Short mmCIF file of C-alpha atoms in Angstrom, two decimals:
data_model
loop_
_atom_site.label_atom_id
_atom_site.label_comp_id
_atom_site.label_asym_id
_atom_site.label_seq_id
_atom_site.Cartn_x
_atom_site.Cartn_y
_atom_site.Cartn_z
CA MET A 1 110.24 132.00 120.24
CA ASP A 2 110.32 134.61 117.50
CA VAL A 3 109.44 133.94 113.89
CA SER A 4 113.01 133.62 112.63
CA ALA A 5 114.10 131.25 115.42
CA ARG A 6 111.02 129.15 114.72
CA LYS A 7 111.84 129.03 111.05
CA LYS A 8 115.45 128.05 111.74
CA LEU A 9 114.36 125.14 113.93
CA VAL A 10 111.78 123.94 111.40
CA SER A 11 114.24 124.31 108.54
CA GLU A 12 116.91 122.28 110.37
CA TYR A 13 114.48 119.55 111.30
CA LEU A 14 112.86 119.18 107.88
CA SER A 15 116.28 119.20 106.21
CA LYS A 16 117.36 116.38 108.51
CA LEU A 17 114.13 114.49 107.90
CA ALA A 18 114.55 114.83 104.14
CA GLY A 19 118.29 114.10 104.28
CA LYS A 20 118.91 117.17 102.15
CA GLN A 21 121.13 120.09 102.97
CA ASP A 22 119.91 123.55 102.02
CA LEU A 23 116.33 122.38 101.58
CA ASP A 24 114.40 125.11 99.81
CA ASP A 25 111.60 126.69 101.87
CA SER A 26 108.95 125.92 99.32
CA VAL A 27 109.94 122.38 98.26
CA ASP A 28 107.10 119.88 98.86
CA ILE A 29 108.85 117.08 100.75
CA PHE A 30 105.98 114.63 100.19
CA GLU A 31 105.44 115.36 96.52
CA THR A 32 109.14 115.10 95.74
CA GLY A 33 109.45 111.81 97.61
CA LEU A 34 112.17 113.19 99.88
CA VAL A 35 110.57 111.64 102.94
CA ASN A 36 109.05 108.21 103.54
CA SER A 37 105.69 107.41 105.05
CA LEU A 38 107.05 107.64 108.58
CA ALA A 39 107.90 111.31 108.22
CA ALA A 40 104.46 112.68 109.00
CA ILE A 41 104.31 111.09 112.42
CA GLN A 42 107.87 112.16 113.22
CA LEU A 43 107.15 115.68 112.08
CA ILE A 44 103.97 115.97 114.12
CA SER A 45 105.73 114.65 117.25
CA PHE A 46 108.51 117.17 116.67
CA LEU A 47 106.08 120.08 116.29
CA GLU A 48 103.99 119.10 119.30
CA LYS A 49 107.03 118.67 121.52
CA ASN A 50 109.03 121.71 120.45
CA PHE A 51 106.25 124.23 119.93
CA ARG A 52 103.85 123.07 122.61
CA ILE A 53 100.92 122.76 120.27
CA LYS A 54 98.43 119.96 119.78
CA VAL A 55 97.87 118.84 116.21
CA GLU A 56 94.11 118.29 115.91
CA ILE A 57 92.09 116.38 113.34
CA ASP A 58 91.20 119.63 111.55
CA ASP A 59 94.91 120.35 111.14
CA LEU A 60 95.44 117.15 109.15
CA ASP A 61 96.06 118.61 105.75
CA ASN A 62 99.17 118.07 103.65
CA ALA A 63 99.15 121.80 102.98
CA ASN A 64 100.13 122.32 106.64
CA PHE A 65 103.14 120.00 106.60
CA CYS A 66 104.50 119.72 103.08
CA SER A 67 107.31 122.30 103.18
CA ILE A 68 109.33 124.50 105.52
CA GLN A 69 107.19 127.47 104.62
CA ALA A 70 103.97 125.51 105.04
CA VAL A 71 104.98 124.33 108.52
CA CYS A 72 105.99 127.86 109.55
CA ASN A 73 102.68 129.26 108.36
CA PHE A 74 100.86 126.50 110.21
CA LEU A 75 102.77 127.23 113.44
CA GLU A 76 102.00 130.89 113.11
CA ARG A 77 98.29 130.18 112.78
CA LYS A 78 98.39 127.81 115.76
CA ALA A 79 100.31 130.36 117.85
CA VAL A 80 97.79 133.05 117.02
CA ILE A 81 94.93 130.74 117.91
CA ASN A 82 96.59 129.64 121.15
CA ALA A 83 97.66 133.16 122.15
CA MET B 1 117.88 91.99 134.97
CA LEU B 2 115.27 94.34 133.61
CA ASN B 3 113.96 95.09 137.10
CA ARG B 4 116.73 97.49 138.00
CA PHE B 5 115.73 99.83 135.16
CA LEU B 6 112.04 99.91 136.04
CA SER B 7 110.14 102.25 138.32
CA PRO B 8 108.45 100.74 141.41
CA SER B 9 105.11 100.91 139.63
CA GLN B 10 106.47 99.21 136.48
CA ASN B 11 107.97 96.50 138.66
CA GLN B 12 104.63 95.94 140.35
CA TRP B 13 102.90 95.66 137.02
CA LEU B 14 105.55 93.26 135.75
CA HIS B 15 105.03 91.05 138.77
CA ALA B 16 101.27 90.98 138.16
CA PHE B 17 101.71 90.28 134.42
CA GLU B 18 104.17 87.46 135.04
CA GLN B 19 101.98 85.88 137.68
CA PHE B 20 99.01 85.98 135.32
CA SER B 21 101.03 84.52 132.45
CA ALA B 22 102.38 81.71 134.63
CA ASP B 23 98.92 80.83 136.00
CA GLU B 24 96.55 81.55 133.13
CA VAL B 25 98.55 81.44 129.90
CA ALA B 26 101.70 79.30 129.84
CA PRO B 27 100.10 76.03 131.07
CA TYR B 28 97.50 76.12 128.28
CA ALA B 29 99.35 77.70 125.35
CA ASP B 30 100.26 74.40 123.65
CA GLU B 31 96.65 73.25 123.79
CA TRP B 32 95.44 76.55 122.32
CA ASP B 33 98.06 76.22 119.60
CA LEU B 34 96.93 72.71 118.65
CA HIS B 35 93.26 73.74 118.57
CA GLU B 36 94.05 77.02 116.77
CA ALA B 37 91.82 78.85 119.23
CA THR B 38 92.07 81.10 122.27
CA PRO B 39 89.33 80.56 124.86
CA ALA B 40 86.99 83.48 125.53
CA SER B 41 87.69 83.01 129.23
CA VAL B 42 91.29 84.22 129.01
CA VAL B 43 90.25 87.19 126.87
CA LYS B 44 87.65 88.04 129.53
CA LYS B 45 90.26 87.80 132.28
CA LEU B 46 92.57 90.18 130.42
CA ALA B 47 89.63 92.55 130.00
CA HIS B 48 88.60 92.16 133.64
CA ASN B 49 92.11 93.14 134.75
CA GLY B 50 91.82 96.26 132.59
CA TRP B 51 94.82 95.21 130.52
CA LEU B 52 93.05 95.27 127.15
CA GLY B 53 92.55 98.98 127.80
CA GLY B 54 95.85 99.39 129.62
CA LEU B 55 97.29 101.83 127.10
CA ALA B 56 94.24 104.11 127.16
CA LYS B 57 94.52 107.29 129.18
CA GLU B 58 92.92 107.33 132.61
CA GLU B 59 90.37 109.93 131.46
CA SER B 60 89.29 107.39 128.82
CA GLY B 61 88.81 104.80 131.55
CA GLY B 62 92.14 103.07 130.86
CA LEU B 63 95.09 102.38 133.13
CA GLY B 64 97.32 104.95 131.43
CA PHE B 65 100.18 102.52 130.84
CA ASP B 66 103.34 104.10 129.54
CA ALA B 67 105.02 102.45 126.54
CA THR B 68 107.37 100.43 128.77
CA THR B 69 104.54 99.04 130.90
CA PHE B 70 102.69 98.06 127.72
CA GLY B 71 105.92 96.39 126.61
CA LEU B 72 106.20 94.52 129.91
CA LEU B 73 102.67 93.20 129.47
CA ASN B 74 103.54 91.89 126.01
CA MET B 75 106.78 90.41 127.28
CA ALA B 76 105.14 88.53 130.14
CA ILE B 77 102.24 87.28 128.02
CA GLY B 78 104.67 86.48 125.18
CA ALA B 79 106.66 84.18 127.46
CA GLY B 80 103.45 82.17 127.82
CA SER B 81 101.84 82.51 124.40
CA GLY B 82 103.01 84.54 121.40
CA SER B 83 99.54 84.29 119.89
CA LEU B 84 97.92 86.05 122.82
CA THR B 85 100.21 89.05 122.37
CA GLY B 86 98.53 89.42 118.96
CA LEU B 87 95.32 90.37 120.78
CA LEU B 88 97.08 92.99 122.92
CA ASN B 89 98.74 94.28 119.77
CA VAL B 90 95.80 94.77 117.41
CA HIS B 91 93.25 95.73 120.04
CA SER B 92 95.59 98.39 121.45
CA MET B 93 96.30 99.79 117.98
CA VAL B 94 92.59 100.30 117.28
CA LEU B 95 91.97 101.72 120.73
CA LYS B 96 94.87 104.19 120.55
CA THR B 97 93.89 105.28 117.04
CA ILE B 98 90.38 106.16 118.20
CA GLU B 99 91.68 107.83 121.36
CA ASP B 100 94.23 109.92 119.42
CA TRP B 101 92.43 110.64 116.17
CA GLY B 102 88.76 109.75 116.63
CA THR B 103 85.93 112.27 116.49
CA PRO B 104 83.94 112.89 119.70
CA GLU B 105 81.17 110.70 118.24
CA GLN B 106 83.56 107.85 117.40
CA LYS B 107 85.04 108.05 120.89
CA GLN B 108 81.64 108.05 122.50
CA GLN B 109 80.48 105.04 120.52
CA TYR B 110 83.57 102.85 120.63
CA LEU B 111 86.27 103.98 123.04
CA THR B 112 84.75 102.91 126.34
CA PRO B 113 83.67 99.44 125.12
CA LEU B 114 87.16 98.91 123.66
CA VAL B 115 88.85 100.06 126.87
CA LYS B 116 86.66 97.73 128.92
CA GLY B 117 87.23 94.90 126.47
CA GLU B 118 83.49 94.58 125.87
CA ILE B 119 84.28 94.72 122.18
CA ILE B 120 87.50 93.64 120.46
CA GLY B 121 89.25 95.74 117.84
CA ALA B 122 91.31 94.47 114.90
CA PHE B 123 93.68 96.25 112.55
CA ALA B 124 93.00 95.49 108.89
CA GLN B 125 95.71 96.73 106.57
CA THR B 126 97.38 93.74 104.93
CA GLU B 127 96.24 92.47 101.53
CA VAL B 128 97.59 89.57 99.47
CA GLY B 129 99.26 92.08 97.16
CA ALA B 130 100.19 94.69 99.75
CA GLY B 131 101.66 94.15 103.18
CA GLY B 132 104.29 96.61 104.28
CA ASP B 133 104.02 98.10 100.78
CA SER B 134 100.82 99.80 101.85
CA LYS B 135 100.83 102.38 99.07
CA ASN B 136 99.50 99.67 96.82
CA LEU B 137 96.37 98.84 98.79
CA SER B 138 93.56 97.84 96.45
CA THR B 139 90.65 98.16 98.91
CA GLN B 140 88.45 100.99 97.62
CA PHE B 141 86.14 103.42 99.39
CA VAL B 142 83.75 105.04 96.88
CA ASP B 143 81.27 107.86 97.49
CA ASP B 144 77.65 106.81 97.91
CA GLY B 145 75.80 109.88 99.20
CA ASP B 146 76.64 110.38 102.86
CA ALA B 147 78.22 106.93 102.95
CA LEU B 148 81.13 105.04 101.46
CA LEU B 149 80.90 101.79 99.53
CA VAL B 150 83.74 99.49 100.54
CA ASN B 151 85.07 96.81 98.22
CA GLY B 152 88.18 94.72 98.75
CA GLN B 153 89.80 91.90 100.66
CA LYS B 154 92.12 91.85 103.65
CA THR B 155 94.04 88.81 104.76
CA TRP B 156 96.04 87.44 107.73
CA ILE B 157 94.15 89.81 110.02
CA THR B 158 95.03 88.97 113.62
CA PHE B 159 92.19 88.12 116.04
CA ALA B 160 89.70 88.96 113.30
CA GLN B 161 87.68 85.79 114.03
CA ILE B 162 86.50 87.25 117.34
CA ALA B 163 86.83 90.98 116.66
CA ASP B 164 83.83 93.31 116.67
CA LEU B 165 85.31 96.47 115.18
CA PHE B 166 87.83 96.74 112.34
CA LEU B 167 90.12 99.61 111.42
CA VAL B 168 90.26 99.14 107.66
CA PHE B 169 92.75 100.85 105.35
CA GLY B 170 92.11 101.61 101.69
CA LYS B 171 91.88 104.29 99.04
CA TYR B 172 89.28 107.06 98.94
CA GLN B 173 89.52 109.34 95.91
CA GLY B 174 93.08 108.08 95.52
CA LEU B 175 94.00 109.04 99.09
CA ASP B 176 95.11 106.64 101.83
CA THR B 177 92.21 106.50 104.24
CA ALA B 178 91.25 104.58 107.38
CA VAL B 179 87.64 103.65 108.20
CA LEU B 180 85.98 101.95 111.17
CA ILE B 181 83.80 99.02 110.11
CA PRO B 182 81.76 97.01 112.64
CA LYS B 183 81.53 93.24 112.23
CA GLU B 184 77.80 93.10 111.61
CA THR B 185 77.81 95.44 108.61
CA PRO B 186 76.01 93.83 105.61
CA GLY B 187 78.36 92.69 102.84
CA PHE B 188 81.24 92.12 105.28
CA THR B 189 82.29 88.49 105.80
CA ILE B 190 85.02 87.03 107.99
CA THR B 191 86.57 83.67 107.10
CA ALA B 192 88.92 81.85 109.47
CA LYS B 193 92.49 81.39 108.21
CA LYS B 194 93.83 78.06 109.43
CA ASN B 195 97.11 76.16 109.26
CA MET B 196 99.47 79.08 109.66
CA LEU B 197 103.08 78.36 110.60
CA GLY B 198 102.90 80.14 113.95
CA PHE B 199 100.62 82.37 116.00
CA LYS B 200 98.19 79.51 115.49
CA SER B 201 95.75 80.57 118.19
CA ALA B 202 95.75 84.22 117.09
CA TYR B 203 92.45 83.76 115.23
CA LEU B 204 93.69 84.98 111.84
CA ALA B 205 91.05 85.60 109.19
CA VAL B 206 90.35 86.82 105.69
CA LEU B 207 87.98 89.80 105.43
CA ASP B 208 85.81 90.30 102.35
CA PHE B 209 84.00 93.55 101.65
CA VAL B 210 81.41 93.52 98.90
CA ASP B 211 79.55 96.83 98.52
CA VAL B 212 79.76 97.37 102.26
CA ARG B 213 77.98 100.64 103.00
CA ILE B 214 79.48 102.62 105.86
CA PRO B 215 78.69 106.22 106.92
CA LYS B 216 81.40 108.76 106.11
CA SER B 217 81.40 109.62 109.80
CA HIS B 218 83.35 106.37 110.25
CA ILE B 219 86.44 107.79 108.56
CA ILE B 220 89.22 108.18 111.12
CA GLY B 221 91.29 111.35 110.97
CA LYS B 222 91.07 112.66 107.44
CA PRO B 223 91.38 111.09 103.99
CA GLY B 224 95.02 111.22 102.91
CA PHE B 225 96.39 110.49 106.35
CA GLY B 226 95.47 106.82 106.53
CA GLN B 227 98.95 105.54 105.96
CA ASN B 228 101.16 108.50 106.80
CA LEU B 229 99.72 109.15 110.17
CA ILE B 230 97.01 106.81 111.36
CA SER B 231 98.69 103.55 110.43
CA ASN B 232 102.19 104.59 111.41
CA SER B 233 101.23 106.04 114.77
CA ALA B 234 99.27 102.86 115.57
CA LEU B 235 102.12 100.69 114.32
CA ASP B 236 104.43 102.33 116.84
CA TYR B 237 102.51 100.38 119.46
CA GLY B 238 102.24 97.32 117.21
CA ARG B 239 106.01 97.22 116.84
CA ILE B 240 106.52 97.77 120.57
CA SER B 241 104.19 94.84 121.14
CA VAL B 242 106.16 92.61 118.76
CA ALA B 243 109.57 93.68 120.08
CA TRP B 244 108.65 93.02 123.69
CA ALA B 245 106.79 89.81 122.85
CA ALA B 246 110.08 88.70 121.30
CA LEU B 247 111.70 89.23 124.70
CA GLY B 248 109.14 86.86 126.17
CA VAL B 249 109.93 84.25 123.52
CA GLN B 250 113.65 84.59 124.23
CA GLN B 251 113.09 84.24 127.96
CA ALA B 252 110.97 81.15 127.51
CA ALA B 253 113.50 79.61 125.09
CA LEU B 254 116.36 80.25 127.49
CA ALA B 255 114.48 78.90 130.52
CA ALA B 256 113.39 75.75 128.69
CA SER B 257 116.93 75.18 127.40
CA ALA B 258 118.56 75.65 130.80
CA ARG B 259 116.05 73.25 132.39
CA ARG B 260 116.76 70.72 129.65
CA ALA B 261 120.51 71.14 130.11
CA ASN B 262 120.15 70.48 133.83
CA THR B 263 118.23 67.23 133.37
CA ARG B 264 119.36 65.56 130.15
CA SER B 265 122.59 63.58 129.82
CA THR B 266 124.36 62.41 126.67
CA PHE B 267 127.54 60.35 126.49
CA GLY B 268 127.59 60.14 130.27
CA ALA B 269 127.54 63.86 130.93
CA LEU B 270 124.79 66.37 131.70
CA LEU B 271 124.19 68.80 128.83
CA ALA B 272 124.86 71.51 131.41
CA ASP B 273 128.39 70.22 131.72
CA GLN B 274 129.07 70.17 128.00
CA GLY B 275 130.90 73.16 126.61
CA ILE B 276 128.93 73.47 123.42
CA ILE B 277 125.61 73.62 125.27
CA ARG B 278 126.97 76.13 127.77
CA GLY B 279 128.07 78.17 124.79
CA TYR B 280 124.55 78.14 123.36
CA LEU B 281 123.10 79.19 126.70
CA ALA B 282 125.68 81.97 127.04
CA GLU B 283 124.82 83.30 123.59
CA MET B 284 121.08 83.16 124.30
CA SER B 285 121.51 84.92 127.62
CA SER B 286 123.69 87.66 126.11
CA SER B 287 121.24 88.19 123.26
CA LEU B 288 118.38 88.44 125.74
CA LEU B 289 120.23 91.10 127.72
CA ALA B 290 120.99 93.12 124.58
CA SER B 291 117.38 92.78 123.40
CA GLN B 292 116.04 93.93 126.75
CA LEU B 293 118.18 97.03 126.63
CA ILE B 294 117.26 97.98 123.08
CA CYS B 295 113.55 97.50 123.83
CA LEU B 296 113.80 99.51 127.02
CA SER B 297 115.66 102.31 125.25
CA ALA B 298 113.00 102.40 122.52
CA THR B 299 110.03 102.64 124.88
CA LYS B 300 111.78 105.22 127.07
CA ALA B 301 112.41 107.27 123.90
CA LYS B 302 108.72 106.91 122.99
CA GLU B 303 107.69 108.12 126.44
CA SER B 304 110.00 111.15 126.21
CA ARG B 305 108.82 111.83 122.64
CA ASP B 306 112.45 111.83 121.56
CA GLU B 307 113.04 112.57 117.90
CA ASP B 308 114.64 109.20 117.29
CA ALA B 309 111.89 107.23 119.08
CA LEU B 310 110.44 105.89 115.87
CA GLU B 311 113.80 104.71 114.58
CA GLN B 312 114.59 103.10 117.93
CA ILE B 313 111.27 101.24 117.89
CA LEU B 314 112.01 99.93 114.39
CA GLN B 315 115.43 98.80 115.57
CA ALA B 316 114.02 97.14 118.69
CA LYS B 317 111.49 95.23 116.59
CA LEU B 318 114.16 94.17 114.10
CA PHE B 319 116.74 93.16 116.68
CA ALA B 320 114.55 91.49 119.31
CA SER B 321 112.55 89.43 116.80
CA HIS B 322 115.73 88.35 115.01
CA GLU B 323 117.28 87.27 118.30
CA ALA B 324 114.06 85.49 119.28
CA GLY B 325 114.35 83.42 116.12
CA THR B 326 117.96 82.56 116.87
CA ALA B 327 117.23 81.70 120.51
CA ALA B 328 114.22 79.54 119.65
CA ALA B 329 116.26 77.67 117.02
CA LYS B 330 118.93 76.92 119.63
CA ALA B 331 116.25 75.79 122.08
CA VAL B 332 114.91 73.34 119.50
CA GLN B 333 118.45 72.07 118.86
CA ILE B 334 119.09 71.56 122.57
CA HIS B 335 115.80 69.65 122.88
CA GLY B 336 116.55 67.42 119.89
CA GLY B 337 113.58 65.34 118.73
CA HIS B 338 111.39 66.67 121.56
CA GLY B 339 111.96 70.17 120.27
CA CYS B 340 110.70 69.10 116.85
CA ASP B 341 107.41 67.75 118.22
CA GLU B 342 104.58 70.10 117.24
CA SER B 343 102.91 69.68 120.60
CA ASN B 344 106.01 70.78 122.44
CA GLY B 345 106.19 74.39 123.63
CA VAL B 346 109.71 74.75 122.27
CA SER B 347 108.48 74.05 118.76
CA ARG B 348 105.78 76.68 119.28
CA LEU B 349 108.39 79.25 120.33
CA TYR B 350 110.33 78.53 117.14
CA ARG B 351 107.26 78.91 114.93
CA ASP B 352 106.01 82.03 116.73
CA ALA B 353 109.45 83.67 116.59
CA LYS B 354 109.38 83.42 112.80
CA ILE B 355 106.01 85.19 112.74
CA LEU B 356 107.45 88.02 114.87
CA GLN B 357 110.02 88.60 112.13
CA VAL B 358 107.28 88.94 109.50
CA VAL B 359 104.45 90.92 111.16
CA GLU B 360 104.11 94.69 111.68
CA GLY B 361 106.45 95.29 108.77
CA SER B 362 108.78 92.45 107.82
CA ASN B 363 112.30 92.74 109.11
CA GLU B 364 113.41 93.53 105.56
CA LEU B 365 111.05 96.52 105.61
CA GLN B 366 112.44 97.58 109.02
CA LYS B 367 115.92 97.49 107.50
CA MET B 368 114.84 99.62 104.53
CA LEU B 369 113.30 102.23 106.84
CA ILE B 370 116.18 102.24 109.33
CA GLY B 371 118.75 102.34 106.52
CA LYS B 372 117.05 105.40 105.05
CA GLU B 373 117.13 107.14 108.44
CA VAL B 374 120.83 106.34 108.77
CA CYS B 375 121.57 107.72 105.30
CA ASN B 376 119.64 110.91 106.06
CA ARG B 377 121.47 111.35 109.34
CA TYR B 378 124.92 111.13 107.80
CA SER B 379 123.97 113.13 104.74
CA TYR B 380 122.95 115.96 107.03
CA SER B 381 125.81 115.77 109.52
CA ALA B 382 128.35 116.01 106.69
CA VAL B 383 127.65 119.76 106.50
#
């Protein structure tokens, strides 16, 4: 999956999770209270299933999951590591 | 009914679970309830069968149960004793948390004994001032060199009276954090909580932590993910346990009511021949069928890692426990005065069903979470 397809998928999913159309890439979904406490587990399941990665303990950092851009950057790092 | 949707292996497990419940659980559940205690022997038998570690992966020494098989275990045991499903629930949550998010050292120290049932795990989140509203936990973890000092109180902690290892939730530097605390740690006391409405033999207790010193290596996952990730991923299994246990309660209520209807006469006619009683039984049977399907759908979604799995599990917990309460109330009504006798199993079903509506997030909390998901869904699809 190329970078733009990845971003589209992440953007669609996070927008759905946050219940907000046109979610800005840099908006912190946790900080702004757009998602409830269940979102993290849903998001991690989504990432593991769709991008065939394993979220490890070291990955547990809000900075990896808090926005569309953050998730894309995280996926890129994981893809590089797994490549 | 359920059988036709299960794989051959799930059917085999169900048969074994039901046989065990009929032989080892159901005949004694009223006595356990009255004495507010579960004998160590039945806990040992569950451990011996490998069922306390059933959910653990095979490489961890477990039986690698899928979510549905774990549900079936809770359903079968729940038909005998709701309280005993509390053990499967909390122990499995601790075990899965360590398996999924524990460090190699934590796994080495605790996972195998938990899987074998040599030690019992308990899940300690609830406080008097914070149940489902876990953002307001007041238990504090404070830096003390390479350790944490724990201060706080947890209450209504299931199977805490016999547990050896506690997964405790609190705040560390303002962040939601989960920490493993063994029973014997100095400053940690466990006090039995008696006279609860239901789940009377589930060994509830109050936990007090006064300057309990615990190495930082006992933090599970990372600070800041206690609630978001650790608690919620464990509670997936907790809610599956409750939802399927509610199926067991419904089954038991229906069976007891049908037996009563077949043997008791009023005004010269068997209850079974009276329209109003048949109506009750029809409603209970239909609700059981609907509950079975929603529970099955939820655990299948969990196994497939479907995006809506979490929402389905919340819905299964909400629906099945609500229907268990309704079914148990009808069973009491059909049994009349006998159903109101505390030593009667039907009364126990009624009391336990109410607990199922309160634990692992009250049904009001389930509705808030599900309602939010629904709003998000329609907000998005309006594009």
